[in-house]
């Protein structure tokens, strides 16, 4: 493994990169490969590929049991699941949500003709700040879509109180939070419903996929109808619907991965502990800790670069990219600065100071079962050298040759 003891050892200064192949944030975890292939053969023999197939049903039952929730409604991805949930909850007008999230959270609302109104975050947790949510309520507000960012539970008690006071629906984007807990209860049980992503890059994946978890029988039934064009029988369409079905191949992957979730967590936790140890020694760069009193999947390794650090966040990202470690600037620049929303709310930034600050400081580092040995030490060594000013400054870091986010 490459040793970086001096600025001249940095690839950004001309040395050979630490890794020949890119080290990604979001390399998929693949669990029981033989179990997946066996199920695919079974699926082909059965000639049942989609439409509420036996693997989808089994996956739904197992996830509902694991998360201790009555209903799991599997879908093709979390973005469409969020849209269906918003529609099933009867939302309209404005829904309050964070800007500091993956853009799918805002897009899902806007796609449904609902205006996402962005509230600021707590800079300590990166989750919605309830006081900021209160400030954004108007007569048009019908709901709150909070996010359990990085798998850390959003402040449900305070949000529920606000929702009750104002007659608002509360639901959660739990895309990052599979197998996590909040105050000792599994995420999946909060609000009217919670939406999980099982995208390839997520800690638990079904190739592409997602699900809505809810304890509300009627809501679950409505969403089951909505995901399959509103069909209640062969010729009986009882409501407006779309095609949001999970296919059997995805469910087969989910079943194969579900058996290995505990080992994924163990691996993520080991890596997280290595990162924690390494970053404890670096001034100006801090790891966002997981709450050890909760159940965590340890997937997102989030570090924040302080103003007093000797280098900017983007300098550090550029130096890591030069080593072929493709660290990410999630969720820069914030949804409100992306074009569809920038045009909608040109002055939104005035009310989102914490969002702006956090979005300028965060780096997300690789984790997961494919993490090469020694990568944490290399990352720490790169950050140490760059933080001491031993790098060539660059204006615009690139991710796989394309710019992330926008300039807005
Ligand atoms: N809400 C929140 C809070 C979310 O974070 C997300 C998704 C959603 C809702 C919507 O969920 P879905 O509709 O996707 O189910 C990635 C994921 O595509 C996205 O699912 C995820 N959040 C987001 C945080 O990250 P990108 O555009 O940053 O990365 P992407 O998909 O290009 O993948 C990142 C890297 O991972 C690639 O450069 C290479 C590697 N990779 C990727 C795939 C797909 C692999 O090695 N193998 C693969 O198969 O969005």
XYZ file of C-alpha atoms and ligand atoms in Angstrom:
458
model
C 0.000 0.000 0.000
C 1.245 3.459 -0.906
C 2.687 5.455 1.991
C 2.053 9.190 2.038
C 4.536 10.845 4.371
C 5.342 14.008 2.400
C 3.504 16.323 -0.038
C 5.536 14.883 -2.926
C 3.873 11.482 -2.255
C 0.450 12.902 -3.153
C -0.918 11.964 -6.580
C -2.253 15.498 -6.918
C 1.375 16.629 -6.793
C 2.405 14.153 -9.507
C 3.014 10.852 -7.642
C 1.370 7.607 -8.794
C -2.184 7.194 -7.451
C -2.708 4.938 -4.442
C -5.276 2.793 -6.250
C -5.400 1.637 -9.870
C -9.147 1.031 -9.767
C -11.526 3.676 -8.423
C -12.599 3.237 -4.808
C -16.251 4.336 -4.848
C -18.657 5.551 -2.229
C -21.568 3.202 -2.819
C -19.935 0.052 -4.194
C -22.745 -2.509 -3.801
C -22.692 -5.055 -0.986
C -23.473 -8.480 -2.422
C -24.477 -11.101 0.130
C -25.286 -14.732 -0.640
C -24.358 -14.851 -4.342
C -25.218 -18.566 -4.707
C -28.592 -17.936 -3.062
C -29.251 -15.145 -5.563
C -28.376 -17.312 -8.582
C -30.464 -20.212 -7.229
C -33.465 -17.915 -6.869
C -32.990 -16.492 -10.366
C -33.099 -20.049 -11.777
C -36.216 -20.742 -9.717
C -37.793 -17.551 -11.015
C -37.039 -18.511 -14.626
C -38.441 -22.029 -14.138
C -41.564 -20.573 -12.553
C -41.937 -18.008 -15.327
C -43.203 -15.470 -12.807
C -41.108 -12.372 -13.209
C -43.081 -9.489 -11.734
C -46.540 -8.475 -10.386
C -46.545 -9.350 -6.705
C -44.539 -12.549 -7.219
C -43.566 -15.020 -4.487
C -40.104 -13.524 -3.908
C -41.561 -10.029 -3.527
C -44.092 -11.342 -1.006
C -41.428 -13.197 0.937
C -39.153 -10.156 0.973
C -42.001 -7.929 2.183
C -42.811 -10.327 5.014
C -39.192 -10.646 6.087
C -38.539 -6.902 6.040
C -41.752 -6.151 7.943
C -40.760 -8.749 10.574
C -37.199 -7.449 10.840
C -38.279 -3.822 11.209
C -41.237 -4.749 13.457
C -43.755 -2.934 11.243
C -47.117 -4.338 10.094
C -46.783 -3.615 6.358
C -43.935 -3.478 3.885
C -45.017 -2.464 0.373
C -42.112 -3.120 -2.000
C -41.645 -0.812 -4.977
C -39.346 -0.291 -7.961
C -37.325 2.457 -6.198
C -37.602 4.944 -3.347
C -38.265 7.983 -5.543
C -41.476 6.496 -6.950
C -42.342 5.135 -3.499
C -42.086 8.687 -2.105
C -44.391 9.929 -4.870
C -46.927 7.217 -4.133
C -46.764 7.891 -0.398
C -47.315 11.633 -0.931
C -50.317 10.885 -3.144
C -51.740 8.202 -0.846
C -51.506 10.637 2.071
C -53.524 13.154 0.041
C -50.860 15.864 0.170
C -51.149 19.033 -1.881
C -50.011 22.657 -1.727
C -46.772 22.812 0.253
C -44.809 20.158 2.101
C -41.886 21.091 4.349
C -38.699 19.126 3.782
C -34.944 19.674 4.106
C -32.858 21.097 1.281
C -29.887 19.167 2.638
C -30.810 15.752 1.194
C -30.513 13.828 -2.065
C -32.548 15.683 -4.673
C -35.003 12.766 -5.000
C -36.700 13.888 -1.756
C -37.656 17.252 -3.265
C -38.234 15.871 -6.773
C -40.745 13.288 -5.533
C -42.917 16.059 -4.089
C -42.558 18.472 -6.978
C -43.279 15.676 -9.479
C -46.630 15.284 -7.693
C -47.383 19.004 -8.114
C -46.549 19.674 -4.465
C -44.213 22.573 -3.652
C -41.287 21.463 -1.507
C -40.653 24.198 1.049
C -37.135 23.893 2.426
C -36.496 24.188 6.161
C -33.044 24.471 7.693
C -31.171 21.707 9.497
C -29.517 21.306 12.860
C -25.795 21.602 12.063
C -24.977 19.061 14.784
C -27.130 16.234 13.393
C -27.708 17.317 9.744
C -31.421 16.537 10.291
C -34.368 18.958 10.133
C -34.450 21.582 12.869
C -38.009 21.580 14.313
C -37.844 25.328 15.062
C -37.030 25.980 11.394
C -39.922 23.731 10.339
C -42.306 25.830 12.435
C -41.103 29.000 10.703
C -41.959 27.606 7.256
C -45.617 26.702 7.954
C -48.167 28.616 5.869
C -51.903 28.121 5.241
C -50.913 25.982 2.228
C -48.800 23.513 4.236
C -50.250 19.988 4.281
C -47.325 17.887 5.444
C -43.762 17.396 6.627
C -41.406 15.035 4.827
C -38.419 14.600 7.150
C -35.275 12.637 6.279
C -33.300 10.327 8.584
C -30.107 11.592 7.030
C -27.121 9.246 6.997
C -29.331 6.743 8.904
C -29.491 8.983 11.992
C -33.054 9.374 13.241
C -34.757 12.749 12.692
C -36.300 14.454 15.782
C -39.621 12.605 15.635
C -41.029 13.795 18.985
C -40.792 17.484 18.095
C -41.900 16.976 14.489
C -44.912 14.914 15.570
C -45.933 17.642 17.983
C -45.742 20.288 15.223
C -47.711 18.045 12.853
C -50.426 17.457 15.450
C -50.682 21.138 16.351
C -51.135 22.179 12.717
C -53.061 19.179 11.387
C -50.206 18.137 9.078
C -49.251 14.706 7.806
C -45.765 13.574 8.857
C -43.846 10.974 6.896
C -40.203 10.043 6.509
C -37.624 9.562 3.806
C -35.734 6.674 5.424
C -33.654 5.948 2.306
C -30.449 5.714 4.389
C -31.886 4.152 7.516
C -32.447 0.455 6.860
C -31.937 -1.481 10.103
C -31.367 1.678 12.166
C -33.251 2.725 15.292
C -34.538 5.906 16.893
C -34.948 5.933 20.680
C -34.584 2.156 20.580
C -37.417 1.608 18.061
C -36.699 0.413 14.548
C -36.960 3.126 11.908
C -39.938 2.159 9.742
C -42.491 2.715 12.503
C -42.465 6.521 12.642
C -44.910 8.995 11.094
C -47.695 7.861 8.782
C -45.172 5.854 6.789
C -41.450 5.617 6.027
C -39.788 5.142 2.653
C -36.607 3.094 2.228
C -34.273 2.916 -0.752
C -32.761 -0.387 -1.815
C -30.715 1.139 -4.645
C -27.484 -0.628 -5.611
C -25.431 1.896 -3.653
C -27.405 1.467 -0.445
C -26.199 -0.630 2.459
C -28.940 -3.178 1.698
C -29.806 -3.384 -2.010
C -32.270 -5.111 -4.314
C -30.377 -3.955 -7.472
C -32.905 -1.091 -7.765
C -35.790 -0.959 -5.333
C -37.493 0.608 -2.381
C -40.365 0.089 0.014
C -42.902 1.916 2.114
C -43.235 0.689 5.699
C -46.369 1.535 7.656
C -48.556 0.355 10.509
C -51.620 1.887 8.805
C -53.683 -0.905 7.186
C -55.686 1.403 4.895
C -52.624 3.316 3.738
C -50.819 0.066 2.934
C -53.810 -1.193 0.949
C -54.051 2.096 -0.982
C -50.368 1.986 -1.892
C -50.571 -1.668 -2.982
C -53.321 -0.648 -5.403
C -51.464 2.462 -6.570
C -48.259 0.577 -7.377
C -50.169 -1.685 -9.798
C -52.298 0.737 -11.863
C -55.098 0.641 -9.279
C -56.077 -2.942 -10.184
C -58.123 -4.756 -7.529
C -58.846 -7.735 -9.820
C -58.374 -8.766 -13.463
C -60.641 -6.064 -14.927
C -61.355 -4.019 -11.852
C -59.520 -0.703 -11.619
C -60.655 0.940 -8.408
C -58.390 3.984 -8.327
C -55.730 5.940 -10.166
C -52.448 4.071 -10.147
C -49.073 3.773 -11.788
C -46.474 1.077 -12.326
C -44.203 0.977 -9.285
C -43.888 -2.772 -8.912
C -40.736 -4.469 -7.690
C -39.623 -7.262 -10.045
C -38.791 -10.770 -8.874
C -35.079 -10.470 -9.740
C -34.845 -7.501 -7.371
C -36.640 -9.391 -4.611
C -34.310 -12.372 -5.185
C -31.344 -10.051 -4.630
C -33.049 -8.623 -1.561
C -33.588 -12.072 -0.050
C -29.974 -13.045 -0.739
C -28.728 -9.807 0.835
C -31.093 -9.864 3.791
C -29.418 -13.024 5.037
C -26.127 -11.115 5.202
C -27.245 -7.779 6.629
C -25.648 -8.460 10.018
C -22.289 -9.172 8.421
C -22.587 -5.984 6.302
C -23.168 -4.023 9.518
C -20.208 -5.683 11.232
C -17.944 -4.799 8.314
C -19.225 -1.206 8.145
C -18.763 -0.829 11.889
C -15.153 -2.075 11.746
C -14.379 0.391 8.972
C -16.151 3.189 10.877
C -14.021 2.488 13.948
C -10.844 2.636 11.869
C -11.989 5.945 10.405
C -12.851 7.270 13.877
C -9.414 6.410 15.196
C -7.636 7.885 12.172
C -9.612 11.130 12.148
C -9.305 11.668 15.895
C -5.716 12.717 15.185
C -6.413 15.238 12.417
C -7.009 18.859 13.374
C -9.778 20.667 11.535
C -11.445 17.530 10.130
C -14.050 15.764 12.275
C -15.975 12.550 11.796
C -19.730 12.753 12.423
C -20.194 10.111 15.127
C -22.944 7.497 15.258
C -25.019 7.374 18.429
C -23.839 4.137 20.029
C -27.062 3.877 22.045
C -28.957 3.308 18.772
C -28.869 0.568 16.192
C -26.873 1.845 13.192
C -25.932 0.455 9.789
C -22.692 2.552 9.841
C -22.951 3.023 6.076
C -22.246 6.723 5.613
C -18.834 7.900 6.771
C -19.336 11.645 7.003
C -16.521 14.059 7.808
C -16.685 17.817 8.162
C -13.857 20.151 7.263
C -13.735 23.125 9.622
C -12.965 26.696 8.543
C -9.703 26.598 10.528
C -8.445 23.558 8.571
C -5.374 24.311 6.437
C -7.207 23.247 3.279
C -10.700 23.555 1.882
C -13.131 20.686 1.607
C -12.764 20.777 -2.187
C -8.953 20.654 -1.971
C -9.222 17.493 0.123
C -11.762 15.904 -2.258
C -9.560 16.725 -5.256
C -6.499 15.188 -3.572
C -8.490 12.021 -2.755
C -9.791 11.793 -6.319
C -6.228 12.032 -7.603
C -5.500 8.893 -5.534
C -8.552 7.268 -7.204
C -10.558 7.475 -3.983
C -13.830 8.961 -5.217
C -15.020 10.716 -2.065
C -18.304 12.585 -2.512
C -19.590 16.035 -1.581
C -23.101 14.810 -0.675
C -25.428 16.770 -0.656
C -23.779 19.843 -2.067
C -24.988 22.404 -3.016
C -28.386 21.688 -1.356
C -31.597 21.169 -3.315
C -32.524 24.861 -3.076
C -29.472 25.721 -5.180
C -30.302 23.211 -7.909
C -31.954 24.706 -10.935
C -35.613 23.633 -10.578
C -35.729 24.894 -7.001
C -33.379 27.845 -7.420
C -35.826 29.230 -9.964
C -38.758 28.478 -7.677
C -37.263 30.096 -4.552
C -34.411 32.392 -5.571
C -34.050 33.720 -2.013
C -34.434 30.418 -0.136
C -30.794 30.500 0.903
C -31.469 33.400 3.290
C -33.361 30.992 5.548
C -30.960 28.076 5.138
C -27.643 29.183 6.675
C -26.919 25.827 8.343
C -27.712 23.950 5.133
C -25.237 26.124 3.241
C -22.523 25.735 5.870
C -22.852 21.982 6.197
C -23.089 21.463 2.415
C -19.778 23.352 2.017
C -18.006 21.261 4.673
C -19.042 17.641 4.228
C -17.124 14.830 2.593
C -18.583 11.321 2.409
C -15.962 8.579 2.359
C -16.150 5.014 1.021
C -17.443 2.188 3.183
C -18.881 -1.292 2.694
C -17.786 -4.865 2.145
C -15.627 -4.049 -0.895
C -13.424 -1.470 0.816
C -9.794 -2.301 -0.032
C -7.449 -3.017 2.889
C -5.450 -0.005 3.959
C -7.703 2.579 2.305
C -8.569 4.261 5.613
C -4.873 4.846 6.363
C -4.290 6.260 2.886
C -7.280 8.585 3.245
C -6.055 9.782 6.639
C -2.523 10.329 5.277
C -3.856 12.307 2.297
C -6.011 14.458 4.550
C -3.099 15.099 6.934
C -0.794 16.225 4.111
C -3.445 18.375 2.436
C -4.604 19.892 5.723
C -0.985 20.965 6.279
C -1.107 22.799 2.960
C 1.040 20.335 1.006
C -1.167 20.189 -2.082
C -1.695 21.966 -5.366
C -4.930 23.933 -5.127
C -7.610 23.126 -7.684
C -10.704 25.115 -8.534
C -13.241 22.425 -9.433
C -12.976 18.803 -8.356
C -14.516 16.309 -10.748
C -16.332 13.076 -10.093
C -15.832 10.578 -12.899
C -15.354 13.492 -15.252
C -18.719 15.073 -14.483
C -19.537 17.884 -12.126
C -21.625 17.067 -9.141
C -24.561 19.317 -8.257
C -24.651 22.783 -9.811
C -22.917 26.073 -9.346
C -26.015 27.746 -7.989
N -33.919 9.905 -0.629
C -32.638 9.945 -0.246
C -32.273 10.649 1.031
C -31.653 9.323 -1.023
O -30.350 9.388 -0.654
C -32.041 8.664 -2.208
C -31.045 8.041 -3.053
C -33.410 8.639 -2.561
C -34.319 9.278 -1.738
C -33.900 7.960 -3.791
O -33.706 6.563 -3.747
P -33.792 5.710 -5.128
O -34.926 6.245 -5.946
O -32.441 5.840 -5.806
O -34.080 4.300 -4.635
C -26.580 7.726 -5.413
C -27.746 6.785 -5.626
O -28.010 6.633 -7.021
C -28.996 7.246 -4.938
O -29.857 6.121 -4.869
C -28.685 7.688 -3.523
N -29.810 8.226 -2.840
C -27.592 8.733 -3.520
C -27.215 9.148 -2.130
O -26.441 8.203 -4.125
P -25.281 9.265 -7.110
O -25.769 9.926 -8.337
O -24.503 10.052 -6.215
O -24.408 8.010 -7.368
P -24.462 6.824 -8.414
O -25.798 6.173 -8.411
O -23.931 7.289 -9.693
O -23.432 5.821 -7.734
C -22.266 6.267 -7.011
C -21.077 5.412 -7.307
O -21.293 4.096 -6.870
C -20.812 5.308 -8.797
O -20.039 6.371 -9.232
C -20.123 3.968 -8.900
C -20.654 3.172 -7.738
N -21.602 2.172 -8.210
C -22.871 2.543 -8.555
C -23.765 1.598 -8.999
C -25.175 2.000 -9.384
C -21.164 0.881 -8.338
O -20.007 0.566 -8.064
N -22.052 -0.063 -8.784
C -23.344 0.234 -9.121
O -24.120 -0.663 -9.485
O -26.617 8.732 -6.368
